[in-house]
PDB file of C-alpha atoms in Angstrom:
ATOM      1  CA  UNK A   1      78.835 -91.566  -2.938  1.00  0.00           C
ATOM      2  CA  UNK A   2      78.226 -88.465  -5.404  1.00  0.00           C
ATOM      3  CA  UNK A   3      77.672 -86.434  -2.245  1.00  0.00           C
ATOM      4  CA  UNK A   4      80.884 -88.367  -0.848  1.00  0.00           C
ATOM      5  CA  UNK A   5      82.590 -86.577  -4.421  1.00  0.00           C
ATOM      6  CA  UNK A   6      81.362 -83.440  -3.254  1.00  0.00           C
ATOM      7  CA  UNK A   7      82.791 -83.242   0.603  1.00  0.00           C
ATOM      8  CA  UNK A   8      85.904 -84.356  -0.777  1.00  0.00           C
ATOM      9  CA  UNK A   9      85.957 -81.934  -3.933  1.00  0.00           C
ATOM     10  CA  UNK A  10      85.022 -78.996  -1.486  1.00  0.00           C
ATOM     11  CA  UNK A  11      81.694 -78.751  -3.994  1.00  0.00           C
ATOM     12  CA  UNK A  12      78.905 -78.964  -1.622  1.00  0.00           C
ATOM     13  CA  UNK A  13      75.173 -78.481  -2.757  1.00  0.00           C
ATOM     14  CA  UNK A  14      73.923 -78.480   0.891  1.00  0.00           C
ATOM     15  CA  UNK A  15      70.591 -80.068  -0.843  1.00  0.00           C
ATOM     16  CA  UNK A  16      67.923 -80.484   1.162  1.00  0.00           C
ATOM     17  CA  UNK A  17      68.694 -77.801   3.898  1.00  0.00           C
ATOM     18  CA  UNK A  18      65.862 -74.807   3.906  1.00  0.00           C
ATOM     19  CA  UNK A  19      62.491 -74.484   5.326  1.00  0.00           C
ATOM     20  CA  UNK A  20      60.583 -75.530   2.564  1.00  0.00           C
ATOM     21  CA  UNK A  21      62.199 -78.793   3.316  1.00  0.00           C
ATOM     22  CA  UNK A  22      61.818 -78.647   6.658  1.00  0.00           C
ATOM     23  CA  UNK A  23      57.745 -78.330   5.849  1.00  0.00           C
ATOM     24  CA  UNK A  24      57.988 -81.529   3.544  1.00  0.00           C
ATOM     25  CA  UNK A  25      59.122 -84.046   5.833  1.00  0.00           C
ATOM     26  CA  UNK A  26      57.243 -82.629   8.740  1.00  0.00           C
ATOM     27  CA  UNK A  27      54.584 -84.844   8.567  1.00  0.00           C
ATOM     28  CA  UNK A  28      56.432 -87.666   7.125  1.00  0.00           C
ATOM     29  CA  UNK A  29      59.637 -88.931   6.559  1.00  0.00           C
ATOM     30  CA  UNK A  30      61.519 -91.496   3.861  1.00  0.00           C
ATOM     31  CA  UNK A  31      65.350 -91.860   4.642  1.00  0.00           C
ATOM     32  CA  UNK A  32      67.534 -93.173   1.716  1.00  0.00           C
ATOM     33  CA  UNK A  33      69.775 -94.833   3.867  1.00  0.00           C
ATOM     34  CA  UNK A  34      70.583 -95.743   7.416  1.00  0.00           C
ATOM     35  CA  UNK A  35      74.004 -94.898   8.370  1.00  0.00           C
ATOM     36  CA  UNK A  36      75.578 -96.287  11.796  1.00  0.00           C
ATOM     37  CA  UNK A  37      78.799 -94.615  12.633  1.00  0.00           C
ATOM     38  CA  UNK A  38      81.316 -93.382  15.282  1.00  0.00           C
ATOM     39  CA  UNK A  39      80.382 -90.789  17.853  1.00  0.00           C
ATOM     40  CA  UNK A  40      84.006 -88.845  16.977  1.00  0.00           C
ATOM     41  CA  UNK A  41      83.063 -85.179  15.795  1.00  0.00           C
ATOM     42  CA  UNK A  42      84.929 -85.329  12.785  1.00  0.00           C
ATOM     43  CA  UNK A  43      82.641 -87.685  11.499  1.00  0.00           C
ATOM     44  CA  UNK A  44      79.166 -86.230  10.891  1.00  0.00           C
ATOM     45  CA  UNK A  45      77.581 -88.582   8.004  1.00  0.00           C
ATOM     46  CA  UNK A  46      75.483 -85.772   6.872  1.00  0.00           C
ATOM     47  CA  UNK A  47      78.002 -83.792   6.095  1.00  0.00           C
ATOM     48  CA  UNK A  48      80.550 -86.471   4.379  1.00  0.00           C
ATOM     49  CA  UNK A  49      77.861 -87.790   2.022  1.00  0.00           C
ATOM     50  CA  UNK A  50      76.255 -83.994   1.462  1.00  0.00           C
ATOM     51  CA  UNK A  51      72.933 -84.940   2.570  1.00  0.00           C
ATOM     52  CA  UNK A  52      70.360 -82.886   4.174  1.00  0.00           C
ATOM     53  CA  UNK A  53      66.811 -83.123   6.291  1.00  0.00           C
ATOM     54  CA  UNK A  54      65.122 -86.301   5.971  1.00  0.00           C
ATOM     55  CA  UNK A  55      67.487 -88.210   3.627  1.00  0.00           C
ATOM     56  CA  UNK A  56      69.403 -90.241   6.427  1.00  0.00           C
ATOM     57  CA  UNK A  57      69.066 -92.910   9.318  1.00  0.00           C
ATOM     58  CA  UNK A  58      71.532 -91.836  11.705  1.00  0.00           C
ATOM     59  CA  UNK A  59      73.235 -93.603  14.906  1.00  0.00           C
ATOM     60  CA  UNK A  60      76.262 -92.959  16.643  1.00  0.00           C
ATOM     61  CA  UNK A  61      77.959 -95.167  18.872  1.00  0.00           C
ATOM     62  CA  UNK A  62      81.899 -95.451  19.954  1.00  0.00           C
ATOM     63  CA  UNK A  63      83.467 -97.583  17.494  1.00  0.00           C
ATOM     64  CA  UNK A  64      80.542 -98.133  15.895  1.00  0.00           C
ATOM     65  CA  UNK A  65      79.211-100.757  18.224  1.00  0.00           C
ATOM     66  CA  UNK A  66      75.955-102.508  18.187  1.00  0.00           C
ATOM     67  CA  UNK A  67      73.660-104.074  20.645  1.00  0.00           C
ATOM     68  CA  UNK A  68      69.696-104.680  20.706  1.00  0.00           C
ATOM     69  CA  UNK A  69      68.918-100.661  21.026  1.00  0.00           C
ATOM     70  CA  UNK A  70      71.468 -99.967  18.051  1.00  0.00           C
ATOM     71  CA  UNK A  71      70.473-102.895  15.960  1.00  0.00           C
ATOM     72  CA  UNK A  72      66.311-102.271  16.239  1.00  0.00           C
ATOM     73  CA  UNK A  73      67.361 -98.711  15.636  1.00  0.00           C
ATOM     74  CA  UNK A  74      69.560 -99.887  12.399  1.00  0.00           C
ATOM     75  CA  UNK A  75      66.324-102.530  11.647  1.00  0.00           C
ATOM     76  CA  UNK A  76      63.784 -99.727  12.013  1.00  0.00           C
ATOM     77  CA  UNK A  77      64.484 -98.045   7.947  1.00  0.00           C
ATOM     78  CA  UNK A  78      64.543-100.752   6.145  1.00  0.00           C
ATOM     79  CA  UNK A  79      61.366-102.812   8.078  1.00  0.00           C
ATOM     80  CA  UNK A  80      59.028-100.079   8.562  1.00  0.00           C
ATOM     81  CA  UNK A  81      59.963 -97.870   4.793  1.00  0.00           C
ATOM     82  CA  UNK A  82      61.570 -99.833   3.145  1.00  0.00           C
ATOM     83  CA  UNK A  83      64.848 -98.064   3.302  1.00  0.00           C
ATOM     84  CA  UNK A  84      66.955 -99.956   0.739  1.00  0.00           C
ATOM     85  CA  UNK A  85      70.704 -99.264   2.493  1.00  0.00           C
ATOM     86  CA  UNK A  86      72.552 -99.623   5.817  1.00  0.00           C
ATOM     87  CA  UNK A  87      76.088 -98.155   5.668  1.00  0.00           C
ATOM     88  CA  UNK A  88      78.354 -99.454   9.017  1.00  0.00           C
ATOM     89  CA  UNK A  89      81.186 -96.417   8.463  1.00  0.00           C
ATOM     90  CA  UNK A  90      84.176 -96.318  10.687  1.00  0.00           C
ATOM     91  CA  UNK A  91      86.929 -94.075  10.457  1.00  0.00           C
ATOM     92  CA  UNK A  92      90.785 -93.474  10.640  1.00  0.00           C
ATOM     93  CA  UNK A  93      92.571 -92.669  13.839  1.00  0.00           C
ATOM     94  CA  UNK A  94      88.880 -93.724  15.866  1.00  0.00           C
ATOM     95  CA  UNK A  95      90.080 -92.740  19.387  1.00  0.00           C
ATOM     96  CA  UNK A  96      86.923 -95.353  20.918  1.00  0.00           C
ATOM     97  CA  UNK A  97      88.718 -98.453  19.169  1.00  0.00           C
ATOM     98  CA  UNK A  98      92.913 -97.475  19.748  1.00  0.00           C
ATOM     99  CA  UNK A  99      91.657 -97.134  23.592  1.00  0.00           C
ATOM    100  CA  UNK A 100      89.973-100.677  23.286  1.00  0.00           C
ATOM    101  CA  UNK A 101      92.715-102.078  21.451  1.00  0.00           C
ATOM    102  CA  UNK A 102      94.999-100.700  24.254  1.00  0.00           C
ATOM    103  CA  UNK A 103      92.943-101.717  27.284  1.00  0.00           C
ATOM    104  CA  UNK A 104      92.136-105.693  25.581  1.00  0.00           C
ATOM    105  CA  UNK A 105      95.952-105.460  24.918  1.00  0.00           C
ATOM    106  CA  UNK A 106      97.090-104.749  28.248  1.00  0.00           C
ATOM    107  CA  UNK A 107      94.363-106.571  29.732  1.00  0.00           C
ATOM    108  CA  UNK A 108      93.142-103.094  31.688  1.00  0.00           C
ATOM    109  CA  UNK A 109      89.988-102.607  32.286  1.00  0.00           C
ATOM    110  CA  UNK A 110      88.638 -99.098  30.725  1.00  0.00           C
ATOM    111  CA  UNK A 111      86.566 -96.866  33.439  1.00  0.00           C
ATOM    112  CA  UNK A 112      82.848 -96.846  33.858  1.00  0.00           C
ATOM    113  CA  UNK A 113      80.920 -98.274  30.772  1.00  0.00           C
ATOM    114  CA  UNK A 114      83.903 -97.681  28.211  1.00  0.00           C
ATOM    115  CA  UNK A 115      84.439-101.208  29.346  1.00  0.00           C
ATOM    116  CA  UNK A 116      81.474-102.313  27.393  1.00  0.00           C
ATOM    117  CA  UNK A 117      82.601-100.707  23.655  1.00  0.00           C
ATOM    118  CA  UNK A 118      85.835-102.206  24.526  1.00  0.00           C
ATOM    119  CA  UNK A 119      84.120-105.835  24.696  1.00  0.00           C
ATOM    120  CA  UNK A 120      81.622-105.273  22.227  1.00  0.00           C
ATOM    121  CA  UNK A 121      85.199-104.515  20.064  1.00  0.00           C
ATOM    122  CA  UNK A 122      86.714-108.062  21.527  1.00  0.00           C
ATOM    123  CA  UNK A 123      85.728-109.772  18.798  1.00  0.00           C
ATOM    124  CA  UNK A 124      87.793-107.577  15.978  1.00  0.00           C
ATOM    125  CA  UNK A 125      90.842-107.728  18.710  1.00  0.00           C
ATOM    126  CA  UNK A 126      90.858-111.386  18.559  1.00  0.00           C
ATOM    127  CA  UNK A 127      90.420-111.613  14.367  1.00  0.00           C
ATOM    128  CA  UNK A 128      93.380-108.863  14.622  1.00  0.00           C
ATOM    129  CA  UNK A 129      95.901-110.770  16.824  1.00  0.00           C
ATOM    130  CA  UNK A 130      95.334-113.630  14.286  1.00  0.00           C
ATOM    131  CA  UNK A 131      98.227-111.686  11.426  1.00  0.00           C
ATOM    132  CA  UNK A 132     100.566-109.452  11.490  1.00  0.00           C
ATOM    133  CA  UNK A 133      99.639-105.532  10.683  1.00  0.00           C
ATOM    134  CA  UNK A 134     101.938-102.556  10.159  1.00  0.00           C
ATOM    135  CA  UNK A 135      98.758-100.661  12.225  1.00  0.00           C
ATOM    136  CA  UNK A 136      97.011-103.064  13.765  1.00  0.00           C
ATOM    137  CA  UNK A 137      94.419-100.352  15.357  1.00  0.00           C
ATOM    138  CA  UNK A 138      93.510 -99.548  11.563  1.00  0.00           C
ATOM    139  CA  UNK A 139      93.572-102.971  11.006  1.00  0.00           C
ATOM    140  CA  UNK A 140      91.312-103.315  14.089  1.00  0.00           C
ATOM    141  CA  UNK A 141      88.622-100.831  12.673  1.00  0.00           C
ATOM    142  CA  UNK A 142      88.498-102.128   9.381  1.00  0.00           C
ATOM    143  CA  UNK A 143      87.813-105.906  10.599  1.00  0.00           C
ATOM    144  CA  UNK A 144      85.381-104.618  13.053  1.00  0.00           C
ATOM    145  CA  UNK A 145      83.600-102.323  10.152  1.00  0.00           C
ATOM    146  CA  UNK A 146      83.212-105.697   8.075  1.00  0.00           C
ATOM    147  CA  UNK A 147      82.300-108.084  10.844  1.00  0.00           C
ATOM    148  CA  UNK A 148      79.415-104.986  11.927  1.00  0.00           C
ATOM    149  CA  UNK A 149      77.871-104.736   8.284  1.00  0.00           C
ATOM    150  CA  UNK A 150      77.857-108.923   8.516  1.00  0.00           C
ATOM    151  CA  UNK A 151      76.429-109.482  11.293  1.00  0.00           C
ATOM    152  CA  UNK A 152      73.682-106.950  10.489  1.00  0.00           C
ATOM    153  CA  UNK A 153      73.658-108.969   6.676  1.00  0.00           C
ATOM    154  CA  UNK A 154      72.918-111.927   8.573  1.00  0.00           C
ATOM    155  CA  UNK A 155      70.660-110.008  11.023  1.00  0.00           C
ATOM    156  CA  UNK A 156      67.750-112.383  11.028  1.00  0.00           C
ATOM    157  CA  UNK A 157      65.243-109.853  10.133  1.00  0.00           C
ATOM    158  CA  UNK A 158      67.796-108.159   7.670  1.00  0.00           C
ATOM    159  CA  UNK A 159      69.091-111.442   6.092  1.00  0.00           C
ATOM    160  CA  UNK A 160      65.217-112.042   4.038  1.00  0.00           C
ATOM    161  CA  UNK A 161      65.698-108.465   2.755  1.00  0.00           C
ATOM    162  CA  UNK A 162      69.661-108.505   1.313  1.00  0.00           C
ATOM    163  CA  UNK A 163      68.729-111.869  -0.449  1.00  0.00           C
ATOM    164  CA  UNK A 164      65.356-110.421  -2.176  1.00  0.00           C
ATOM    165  CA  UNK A 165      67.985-107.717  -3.081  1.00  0.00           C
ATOM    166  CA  UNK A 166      65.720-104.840  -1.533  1.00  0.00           C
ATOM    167  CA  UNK A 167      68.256-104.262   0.669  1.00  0.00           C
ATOM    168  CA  UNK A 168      72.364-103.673   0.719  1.00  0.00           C
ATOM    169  CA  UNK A 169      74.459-103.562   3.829  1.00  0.00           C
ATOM    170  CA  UNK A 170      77.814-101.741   3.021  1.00  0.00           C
ATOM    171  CA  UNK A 171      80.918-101.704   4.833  1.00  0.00           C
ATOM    172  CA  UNK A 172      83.112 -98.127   4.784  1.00  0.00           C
ATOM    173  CA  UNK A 173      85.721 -96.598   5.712  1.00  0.00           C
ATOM    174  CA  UNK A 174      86.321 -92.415   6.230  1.00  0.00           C
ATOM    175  CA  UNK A 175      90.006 -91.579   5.525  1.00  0.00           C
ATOM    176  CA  UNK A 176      89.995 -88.293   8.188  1.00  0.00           C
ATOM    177  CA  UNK A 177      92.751 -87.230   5.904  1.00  0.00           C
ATOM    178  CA  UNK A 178      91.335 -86.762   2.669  1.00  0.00           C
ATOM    179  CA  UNK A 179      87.815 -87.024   3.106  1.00  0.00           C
ATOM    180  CA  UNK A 180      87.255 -89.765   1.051  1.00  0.00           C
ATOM    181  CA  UNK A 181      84.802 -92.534   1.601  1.00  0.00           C
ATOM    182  CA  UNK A 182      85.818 -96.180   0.805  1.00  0.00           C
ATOM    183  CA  UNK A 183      83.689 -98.999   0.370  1.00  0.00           C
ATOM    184  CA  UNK A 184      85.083-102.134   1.698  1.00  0.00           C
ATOM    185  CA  UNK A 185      82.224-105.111   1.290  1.00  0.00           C
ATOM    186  CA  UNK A 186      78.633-104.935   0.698  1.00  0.00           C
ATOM    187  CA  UNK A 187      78.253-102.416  -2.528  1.00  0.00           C
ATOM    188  CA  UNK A 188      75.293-103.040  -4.685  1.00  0.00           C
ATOM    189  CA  UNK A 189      75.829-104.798  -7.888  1.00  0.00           C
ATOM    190  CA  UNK A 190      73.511-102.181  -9.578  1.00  0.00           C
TER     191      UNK A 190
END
């Protein structure tokens, strides 16, 4: 989150970005954290949390979405190094969820496999029809950014982990407007 400070306070220390880093993780590498996040290009979790080479777990999927590739790629950090945080981030205005929310609306199928984000996103449509929202597309990311980080929480290779407290699953949201990075469930007590 002190990176987070940075991106948002235009005070970037760009740590970790030269060749003698480059030579230092060649041979071995021991991500911080695992961040999965949206594909949209306004979005690069490097560059909102001021990171550099070697400090991240990154994947990128529409909306966020996870299936067995995504999840054993999430799993990978934390059950192979020991990486002590996953970080589901979604965004404002995420163009992969308002065309899901649109499509499950209308009850239109999307085109080629954009269908399949849009179903993997079902299950934040249905939580979101359940109340009234002023946005319900925001309303739609946020619930799926929560229901991500607990299924992954309850992830049944994840789940020993969180409750030895070697590992914290966070749920956050990117405001594309300022920058900011807010944590919505999951921060560590610590």
């Amino acid at each position: 989150m002190d990176g987070n400070r940075r991106w948002v306070d235009g005070k970037l220390l760009h740590p970790n970005r030269d060749p003698d880093r480059r030579q230092f993780v060649a041979e071995e590498q021991d991500p911080y954290g695992v961040i999965l996040s949206c594909i949209d290009s306004r979005v690069p979790p490097e560059l909102l949390f001021d990171t550099g080479l070697g400090d991240l777990f990154v994947m990128r999927t529409g909306g966020q979405v996870v299936g067995p590739v995504v999840t054993g790629s999430v799993e990978y950090g934390p059950m192979t190094s020991g990486t002590p945080l996953i970080v589901v981030l979604g965004h404002q205005r995420c163009g992969a969820i308002k065309a899901a929310y649109k499509a499950l609306q209308d009850n239109k199928p999307l085109p080629g496999n954009l269908q399949a984000i849009a179903e993997a996103l079902r299950p934040a449509y249905e939580e979101t029809q359940k109340t009234k929202h002023a946005d319900p597309v925001d309303a739609m990311i946020r619930i799926h950014i929560k229901q991500t980080s607990a299924g992954l929480r309850s992830n049944a290779d994840l789940a020993p982990l969180v409750k030895k407290g070697d590992l914290a699953v966070v749920s956050a949201y990117y405001s594309l407007d300022t920058g900011r990075v807010e944590v919505l469930t999951g921060a560590p007590s610590a």
